Amino acid sequence: KQWPDEPAGAVKWLQLERKLLDGRSYRRDYVEKAAMEIDRFVRSDQPVIDEEVNQALVWFGSEKLGQKAKDPAVIPLHPFFALATTINRHYAHCQNLCASRLRYLQKEMFSYMDKRLDERKQKENIQSFNDFLVRLQRSLATGANGALAEVIRKRYDAALIDEFQDTDPLQYAIFSTLFAGSRILFLIGDPKQAIYSFRGADVYAYLQAAAQVDHRYTLPKNYRSDPLLVSGVNGVFAGRGGGNPFAEKGIGFQPVEPAVTVSPLVVDGEEKQPPLVIWTGAGSGGVEEKVTAAVATDLAGRAVLAEIHRLLSLATQGKATLQQADGTRRPLRPSDFAVLVRGRAQMMPVQQ
């Protein structure tokens, strides 16, 4: 009943010409669009408050008007403003109730599915890989006098678990039970390489294990990377974040030394080749232009191939060489190159 015959009437309530409100927020086009949305809602035969209507009402709510008024003592007044804010608050309350109900239904659904799935698997006599782990852990935890654990220990004097940062608490519970005490257990991993959380890996299982081991060892030398790259990485991470560069307590940075002091690659007489080069695309005259993903993929592929061709051409002239383990040098070969891509779409242009 408080809404005017035309949306323009509601816009007039705000007295925009008096500049009582923050002009950056209360632009006329914004307000007119909101008024049109409310008008559609008010005149509907079956009015339903959705998110668009709720946001439109915010513009005409006394709460937002008070926040955006240049002088809180002088703001536009109309009975509809208080009503709009009341509707906003009821809408938010309903949204919270719906979200809470949805979480409850999801929990019930997962509980039901877990139970029914277990029943179906038992009926059809099948097990998943995770079932083996769960049942082994239960047997180790509840077995009579640790009989199962003792049988397994007699078969293995030691265990070495590589990529331990990609394990989960269940797997760690199994290993710690089996090899605690008199058996030897090596856990080999790097928490900075924990990338499989999407399939259940938990880096905190690694951190828990690292806090409980008797001895810790690290590799002080890098045998894989160019010495300039090793130095650069040390420079980026060492001393950052107050000794906590990865924003996670327990995951620190250990500077390492390169196994070689001279870069093995020499190009056109230049011994110090940059270990990392970032190419950026530019349009005509060096001005950046927006391009589609397909065009960018094609351009990147062509640029990579051009660089490989350049280096191999220099290699045929003896101007692009690699140092071998015995200190001698040899020309670059096609097998010395690796091209890493995100997926098949990026691979095909390079391969072709």
PDB file of N, CA and C in Angstrom, residues 93-164:
ATOM      1  N   HIS A  93      16.966 -13.977   7.798  1.00  0.00           N
ATOM      2  CA  HIS A  93      16.652 -15.013   8.791  1.00  0.00           C
ATOM      3  C   HIS A  93      16.160 -16.289   8.099  1.00  0.00           C
ATOM      4  N   CYS A  94      15.311 -16.116   7.097  1.00  0.00           N
ATOM      5  CA  CYS A  94      14.816 -17.284   6.347  1.00  0.00           C
ATOM      6  C   CYS A  94      15.946 -17.993   5.611  1.00  0.00           C
ATOM      7  N   GLN A  95      16.861 -17.213   5.054  1.00  0.00           N
ATOM      8  CA  GLN A  95      18.005 -17.809   4.362  1.00  0.00           C
ATOM      9  C   GLN A  95      18.852 -18.649   5.316  1.00  0.00           C
ATOM     10  N   ASN A  96      19.073 -18.129   6.523  1.00  0.00           N
ATOM     11  CA  ASN A  96      19.852 -18.874   7.517  1.00  0.00           C
ATOM     12  C   ASN A  96      19.145 -20.158   7.925  1.00  0.00           C
ATOM     13  N   LEU A  97      17.811 -20.080   8.087  1.00  0.00           N
ATOM     14  CA  LEU A  97      17.058 -21.284   8.437  1.00  0.00           C
ATOM     15  C   LEU A  97      17.132 -22.325   7.335  1.00  0.00           C
ATOM     16  N   CYS A  98      17.013 -21.872   6.092  1.00  0.00           N
ATOM     17  CA  CYS A  98      17.085 -22.799   4.951  1.00  0.00           C
ATOM     18  C   CYS A  98      18.468 -23.431   4.856  1.00  0.00           C
ATOM     19  N   ALA A  99      19.516 -22.625   5.053  1.00  0.00           N
ATOM     20  CA  ALA A  99      20.879 -23.151   4.986  1.00  0.00           C
ATOM     21  C   ALA A  99      21.118 -24.179   6.081  1.00  0.00           C
ATOM     22  N   SER A 100      20.607 -23.895   7.284  1.00  0.00           N
ATOM     23  CA  SER A 100      20.754 -24.836   8.392  1.00  0.00           C
ATOM     24  C   SER A 100      20.018 -26.135   8.106  1.00  0.00           C
ATOM     25  N   ARG A 101      18.809 -26.024   7.569  1.00  0.00           N
ATOM     26  CA  ARG A 101      18.036 -27.216   7.228  1.00  0.00           C
ATOM     27  C   ARG A 101      18.729 -28.028   6.133  1.00  0.00           C
ATOM     28  N   LEU A 102      19.290 -27.324   5.164  1.00  0.00           N
ATOM     29  CA  LEU A 102      19.989 -28.019   4.082  1.00  0.00           C
ATOM     30  C   LEU A 102      21.188 -28.787   4.610  1.00  0.00           C
ATOM     31  N   ARG A 103      21.953 -28.163   5.533  1.00  0.00           N
ATOM     32  CA  ARG A 103      23.106 -28.865   6.110  1.00  0.00           C
ATOM     33  C   ARG A 103      22.657 -30.115   6.856  1.00  0.00           C
ATOM     34  N   TYR A 104      21.532 -30.008   7.575  1.00  0.00           N
ATOM     35  CA  TYR A 104      21.015 -31.172   8.296  1.00  0.00           C
ATOM     36  C   TYR A 104      20.626 -32.278   7.318  1.00  0.00           C
ATOM     37  N   LEU A 105      19.931 -31.914   6.236  1.00  0.00           N
ATOM     38  CA  LEU A 105      19.516 -32.914   5.251  1.00  0.00           C
ATOM     39  C   LEU A 105      20.720 -33.558   4.572  1.00  0.00           C
ATOM     40  N   GLN A 106      21.749 -32.753   4.293  1.00  0.00           N
ATOM     41  CA  GLN A 106      22.958 -33.311   3.693  1.00  0.00           C
ATOM     42  C   GLN A 106      23.621 -34.313   4.630  1.00  0.00           C
ATOM     43  N   LYS A 107      23.681 -33.953   5.927  1.00  0.00           N
ATOM     44  CA  LYS A 107      24.275 -34.864   6.903  1.00  0.00           C
ATOM     45  C   LYS A 107      23.497 -36.171   6.962  1.00  0.00           C
ATOM     46  N   GLU A 108      22.166 -36.064   7.005  1.00  0.00           N
ATOM     47  CA  GLU A 108      21.337 -37.265   7.043  1.00  0.00           C
ATOM     48  C   GLU A 108      21.514 -38.099   5.774  1.00  0.00           C
ATOM     49  N   MET A 109      21.608 -37.408   4.641  1.00  0.00           N
ATOM     50  CA  MET A 109      21.771 -38.127   3.379  1.00  0.00           C
ATOM     51  C   MET A 109      23.086 -38.900   3.352  1.00  0.00           C
ATOM     52  N   PHE A 110      24.178 -38.256   3.782  1.00  0.00           N
ATOM     53  CA  PHE A 110      25.478 -38.933   3.763  1.00  0.00           C
ATOM     54  C   PHE A 110      25.500 -40.099   4.746  1.00  0.00           C
ATOM     55  N   SER A 111      24.867 -39.924   5.905  1.00  0.00           N
ATOM     56  CA  SER A 111      24.814 -41.013   6.879  1.00  0.00           C
ATOM     57  C   SER A 111      24.052 -42.201   6.301  1.00  0.00           C
ATOM     58  N   TYR A 112      22.926 -41.916   5.663  1.00  0.00           N
ATOM     59  CA  TYR A 112      22.124 -42.972   5.048  1.00  0.00           C
ATOM     60  C   TYR A 112      22.909 -43.673   3.941  1.00  0.00           C
ATOM     61  N   MET A 113      23.574 -42.868   3.098  1.00  0.00           N
ATOM     62  CA  MET A 113      24.323 -43.447   1.982  1.00  0.00           C
ATOM     63  C   MET A 113      25.473 -44.311   2.479  1.00  0.00           C
ATOM     64  N   ASP A 114      26.172 -43.845   3.526  1.00  0.00           N
ATOM     65  CA  ASP A 114      27.268 -44.650   4.081  1.00  0.00           C
ATOM     66  C   ASP A 114      26.759 -46.004   4.562  1.00  0.00           C
ATOM     67  N   LYS A 115      25.635 -45.969   5.274  1.00  0.00           N
ATOM     68  CA  LYS A 115      25.080 -47.208   5.807  1.00  0.00           C
ATOM     69  C   LYS A 115      24.627 -48.136   4.690  1.00  0.00           C
ATOM     70  N   ARG A 116      23.875 -47.602   3.736  1.00  0.00           N
ATOM     71  CA  ARG A 116      23.362 -48.432   2.656  1.00  0.00           C
ATOM     72  C   ARG A 116      24.485 -48.948   1.769  1.00  0.00           C
ATOM     73  N   LEU A 117      25.507 -48.103   1.516  1.00  0.00           N
ATOM     74  CA  LEU A 117      26.629 -48.539   0.685  1.00  0.00           C
ATOM     75  C   LEU A 117      27.363 -49.692   1.353  1.00  0.00           C
ATOM     76  N   ASP A 118      27.573 -49.578   2.661  1.00  0.00           N
ATOM     77  CA  ASP A 118      28.252 -50.655   3.379  1.00  0.00           C
ATOM     78  C   ASP A 118      27.438 -51.945   3.316  1.00  0.00           C
ATOM     79  N   GLU A 119      26.125 -51.822   3.466  1.00  0.00           N
ATOM     80  CA  GLU A 119      25.263 -53.010   3.391  1.00  0.00           C
ATOM     81  C   GLU A 119      25.317 -53.643   2.008  1.00  0.00           C
ATOM     82  N   ARG A 120      25.281 -52.810   0.968  1.00  0.00           N
ATOM     83  CA  ARG A 120      25.324 -53.326  -0.403  1.00  0.00           C
ATOM     84  C   ARG A 120      26.656 -54.020  -0.694  1.00  0.00           C
ATOM     85  N   LYS A 121      27.745 -53.436  -0.233  1.00  0.00           N
ATOM     86  CA  LYS A 121      29.060 -54.036  -0.483  1.00  0.00           C
ATOM     87  C   LYS A 121      29.196 -55.375   0.236  1.00  0.00           C
ATOM     88  N   GLN A 122      28.679 -55.434   1.467  1.00  0.00           N
ATOM     89  CA  GLN A 122      28.741 -56.702   2.185  1.00  0.00           C
ATOM     90  C   GLN A 122      27.888 -57.759   1.493  1.00  0.00           C
ATOM     91  N   LYS A 123      26.713 -57.368   1.013  1.00  0.00           N
ATOM     92  CA  LYS A 123      25.818 -58.302   0.331  1.00  0.00           C
ATOM     93  C   LYS A 123      26.445 -58.849  -0.943  1.00  0.00           C
ATOM     94  N   GLU A 124      27.151 -57.981  -1.681  1.00  0.00           N
ATOM     95  CA  GLU A 124      27.750 -58.385  -2.952  1.00  0.00           C
ATOM     96  C   GLU A 124      29.210 -58.823  -2.804  1.00  0.00           C
ATOM     97  N   ASN A 125      29.683 -58.834  -1.555  1.00  0.00           N
ATOM     98  CA  ASN A 125      31.033 -59.320  -1.245  1.00  0.00           C
ATOM     99  C   ASN A 125      32.115 -58.560  -2.014  1.00  0.00           C
ATOM    100  N   ILE A 126      32.067 -57.249  -1.924  1.00  0.00           N
ATOM    101  CA  ILE A 126      33.087 -56.422  -2.570  1.00  0.00           C
ATOM    102  C   ILE A 126      33.671 -55.465  -1.543  1.00  0.00           C
ATOM    103  N   GLN A 127      34.908 -55.016  -1.812  1.00  0.00           N
ATOM    104  CA  GLN A 127      35.589 -54.058  -0.942  1.00  0.00           C
ATOM    105  C   GLN A 127      36.323 -53.036  -1.807  1.00  0.00           C
ATOM    106  N   SER A 128      36.334 -51.814  -1.345  1.00  0.00           N
ATOM    107  CA  SER A 128      37.144 -50.794  -1.998  1.00  0.00           C
ATOM    108  C   SER A 128      38.512 -50.746  -1.323  1.00  0.00           C
ATOM    109  N   PHE A 129      39.430 -49.988  -1.920  1.00  0.00           N
ATOM    110  CA  PHE A 129      40.750 -49.834  -1.317  1.00  0.00           C
ATOM    111  C   PHE A 129      40.630 -49.224   0.076  1.00  0.00           C
ATOM    112  N   ASN A 130      39.738 -48.237   0.217  1.00  0.00           N
ATOM    113  CA  ASN A 130      39.579 -47.598   1.520  1.00  0.00           C
ATOM    114  C   ASN A 130      38.982 -48.552   2.550  1.00  0.00           C
ATOM    115  N   ASP A 131      38.139 -49.491   2.092  1.00  0.00           N
ATOM    116  CA  ASP A 131      37.593 -50.490   3.013  1.00  0.00           C
ATOM    117  C   ASP A 131      38.707 -51.322   3.641  1.00  0.00           C
ATOM    118  N   PHE A 132      39.693 -51.690   2.835  1.00  0.00           N
ATOM    119  CA  PHE A 132      40.823 -52.452   3.357  1.00  0.00           C
ATOM    120  C   PHE A 132      41.513 -51.680   4.472  1.00  0.00           C
ATOM    121  N   LEU A 133      41.723 -50.375   4.235  1.00  0.00           N
ATOM    122  CA  LEU A 133      42.411 -49.552   5.234  1.00  0.00           C
ATOM    123  C   LEU A 133      41.586 -49.433   6.513  1.00  0.00           C
ATOM    124  N   VAL A 134      40.296 -49.152   6.361  1.00  0.00           N
ATOM    125  CA  VAL A 134      39.439 -48.980   7.531  1.00  0.00           C
ATOM    126  C   VAL A 134      39.398 -50.259   8.361  1.00  0.00           C
ATOM    127  N   ARG A 135      39.237 -51.390   7.702  1.00  0.00           N
ATOM    128  CA  ARG A 135      39.134 -52.652   8.436  1.00  0.00           C
ATOM    129  C   ARG A 135      40.460 -53.073   9.051  1.00  0.00           C
ATOM    130  N   LEU A 136      41.549 -52.763   8.361  1.00  0.00           N
ATOM    131  CA  LEU A 136      42.860 -53.058   8.940  1.00  0.00           C
ATOM    132  C   LEU A 136      43.076 -52.227  10.200  1.00  0.00           C
ATOM    133  N   GLN A 137      42.755 -50.924  10.113  1.00  0.00           N
ATOM    134  CA  GLN A 137      42.945 -50.049  11.270  1.00  0.00           C
ATOM    135  C   GLN A 137      42.080 -50.499  12.452  1.00  0.00           C
ATOM    136  N   ARG A 138      40.837 -50.890  12.160  1.00  0.00           N
ATOM    137  CA  ARG A 138      39.966 -51.377  13.232  1.00  0.00           C
ATOM    138  C   ARG A 138      40.512 -52.656  13.855  1.00  0.00           C
ATOM    139  N   SER A 139      41.017 -53.540  13.013  1.00  0.00           N
ATOM    140  CA  SER A 139      41.554 -54.803  13.522  1.00  0.00           C
ATOM    141  C   SER A 139      42.785 -54.564  14.377  1.00  0.00           C
ATOM    142  N   LEU A 140      43.628 -53.600  13.953  1.00  0.00           N
ATOM    143  CA  LEU A 140      44.821 -53.299  14.737  1.00  0.00           C
ATOM    144  C   LEU A 140      44.449 -52.672  16.075  1.00  0.00           C
ATOM    145  N   ALA A 141      43.388 -51.882  16.066  1.00  0.00           N
ATOM    146  CA  ALA A 141      43.004 -51.172  17.291  1.00  0.00           C
ATOM    147  C   ALA A 141      42.265 -52.077  18.275  1.00  0.00           C
ATOM    148  N   THR A 142      41.560 -53.084  17.763  1.00  0.00           N
ATOM    149  CA  THR A 142      40.720 -53.901  18.641  1.00  0.00           C
ATOM    150  C   THR A 142      41.150 -55.362  18.692  1.00  0.00           C
ATOM    151  N   GLY A 143      42.222 -55.712  17.950  1.00  0.00           N
ATOM    152  CA  GLY A 143      42.655 -57.107  17.904  1.00  0.00           C
ATOM    153  C   GLY A 143      43.101 -57.620  19.264  1.00  0.00           C
ATOM    154  N   ALA A 144      42.922 -58.917  19.485  1.00  0.00           N
ATOM    155  CA  ALA A 144      43.281 -59.522  20.767  1.00  0.00           C
ATOM    156  C   ALA A 144      44.784 -59.466  20.990  1.00  0.00           C
ATOM    157  N   ASN A 145      45.198 -58.654  21.995  1.00  0.00           N
ATOM    158  CA  ASN A 145      46.606 -58.572  22.408  1.00  0.00           C
ATOM    159  C   ASN A 145      47.538 -58.186  21.252  1.00  0.00           C
ATOM    160  N   GLY A 146      47.011 -57.463  20.264  1.00  0.00           N
ATOM    161  CA  GLY A 146      47.861 -57.022  19.170  1.00  0.00           C
ATOM    162  C   GLY A 146      48.390 -58.149  18.313  1.00  0.00           C
ATOM    163  N   ALA A 147      47.626 -59.235  18.177  1.00  0.00           N
ATOM    164  CA  ALA A 147      48.111 -60.408  17.438  1.00  0.00           C
ATOM    165  C   ALA A 147      48.354 -60.080  15.970  1.00  0.00           C
ATOM    166  N   LEU A 148      47.427 -59.351  15.337  1.00  0.00           N
ATOM    167  CA  LEU A 148      47.585 -59.019  13.915  1.00  0.00           C
ATOM    168  C   LEU A 148      48.809 -58.145  13.701  1.00  0.00           C
ATOM    169  N   ALA A 149      48.995 -57.151  14.548  1.00  0.00           N
ATOM    170  CA  ALA A 149      50.154 -56.269  14.423  1.00  0.00           C
ATOM    171  C   ALA A 149      51.449 -57.058  14.533  1.00  0.00           C
ATOM    172  N   GLU A 150      51.496 -58.014  15.436  1.00  0.00           N
ATOM    173  CA  GLU A 150      52.705 -58.807  15.623  1.00  0.00           C
ATOM    174  C   GLU A 150      52.987 -59.667  14.411  1.00  0.00           C
ATOM    175  N   VAL A 151      51.951 -60.224  13.796  1.00  0.00           N
ATOM    176  CA  VAL A 151      52.143 -61.028  12.577  1.00  0.00           C
ATOM    177  C   VAL A 151      52.750 -60.180  11.466  1.00  0.00           C
ATOM    178  N   ILE A 152      52.244 -58.966  11.310  1.00  0.00           N
ATOM    179  CA  ILE A 152      52.763 -58.087  10.248  1.00  0.00           C
ATOM    180  C   ILE A 152      54.176 -57.645  10.567  1.00  0.00           C
ATOM    181  N   ARG A 153      54.476 -57.328  11.830  1.00  0.00           N
ATOM    182  CA  ARG A 153      55.821 -56.886  12.204  1.00  0.00           C
ATOM    183  C   ARG A 153      56.866 -57.963  11.894  1.00  0.00           C
ATOM    184  N   LYS A 154      56.509 -59.230  12.057  1.00  0.00           N
ATOM    185  CA  LYS A 154      57.466 -60.312  11.806  1.00  0.00           C
ATOM    186  C   LYS A 154      57.850 -60.401  10.332  1.00  0.00           C
ATOM    187  N   ARG A 155      56.995 -59.851   9.478  1.00  0.00           N
ATOM    188  CA  ARG A 155      57.280 -59.916   8.039  1.00  0.00           C
ATOM    189  C   ARG A 155      58.145 -58.749   7.573  1.00  0.00           C
ATOM    190  N   TYR A 156      58.143 -57.653   8.310  1.00  0.00           N
ATOM    191  CA  TYR A 156      58.855 -56.445   7.873  1.00  0.00           C
ATOM    192  C   TYR A 156      59.706 -55.901   9.018  1.00  0.00           C
ATOM    193  N   ASP A 157      61.001 -55.831   8.788  1.00  0.00           N
ATOM    194  CA  ASP A 157      61.891 -55.249   9.788  1.00  0.00           C
ATOM    195  C   ASP A 157      61.866 -53.725   9.748  1.00  0.00           C
ATOM    196  N   ALA A 158      61.563 -53.193   8.570  1.00  0.00           N
ATOM    197  CA  ALA A 158      61.568 -51.735   8.416  1.00  0.00           C
ATOM    198  C   ALA A 158      60.573 -51.343   7.334  1.00  0.00           C
ATOM    199  N   ALA A 159      60.135 -50.100   7.390  1.00  0.00           N
ATOM    200  CA  ALA A 159      59.229 -49.565   6.377  1.00  0.00           C
ATOM    201  C   ALA A 159      59.711 -48.177   5.978  1.00  0.00           C
ATOM    202  N   LEU A 160      59.692 -47.914   4.673  1.00  0.00           N
ATOM    203  CA  LEU A 160      60.030 -46.591   4.151  1.00  0.00           C
ATOM    204  C   LEU A 160      58.834 -46.115   3.335  1.00  0.00           C
ATOM    205  N   ILE A 161      58.224 -45.027   3.758  1.00  0.00           N
ATOM    206  CA  ILE A 161      57.033 -44.508   3.094  1.00  0.00           C
ATOM    207  C   ILE A 161      57.401 -43.213   2.378  1.00  0.00           C
ATOM    208  N   ASP A 162      57.415 -43.271   1.067  1.00  0.00           N
ATOM    209  CA  ASP A 162      57.751 -42.086   0.275  1.00  0.00           C
ATOM    210  C   ASP A 162      56.499 -41.230   0.058  1.00  0.00           C
ATOM    211  N   GLU A 163      56.713 -39.948  -0.282  1.00  0.00           N
ATOM    212  CA  GLU A 163      55.622 -38.991  -0.488  1.00  0.00           C
ATOM    213  C   GLU A 163      54.644 -39.009   0.691  1.00  0.00           C
ATOM    214  N   PHE A 164      55.201 -39.015   1.887  1.00  0.00           N
ATOM    215  CA  PHE A 164      54.357 -39.154   3.070  1.00  0.00           C
ATOM    216  C   PHE A 164      53.410 -37.975   3.251  1.00  0.00           C
TER     217      PHE A 164
END
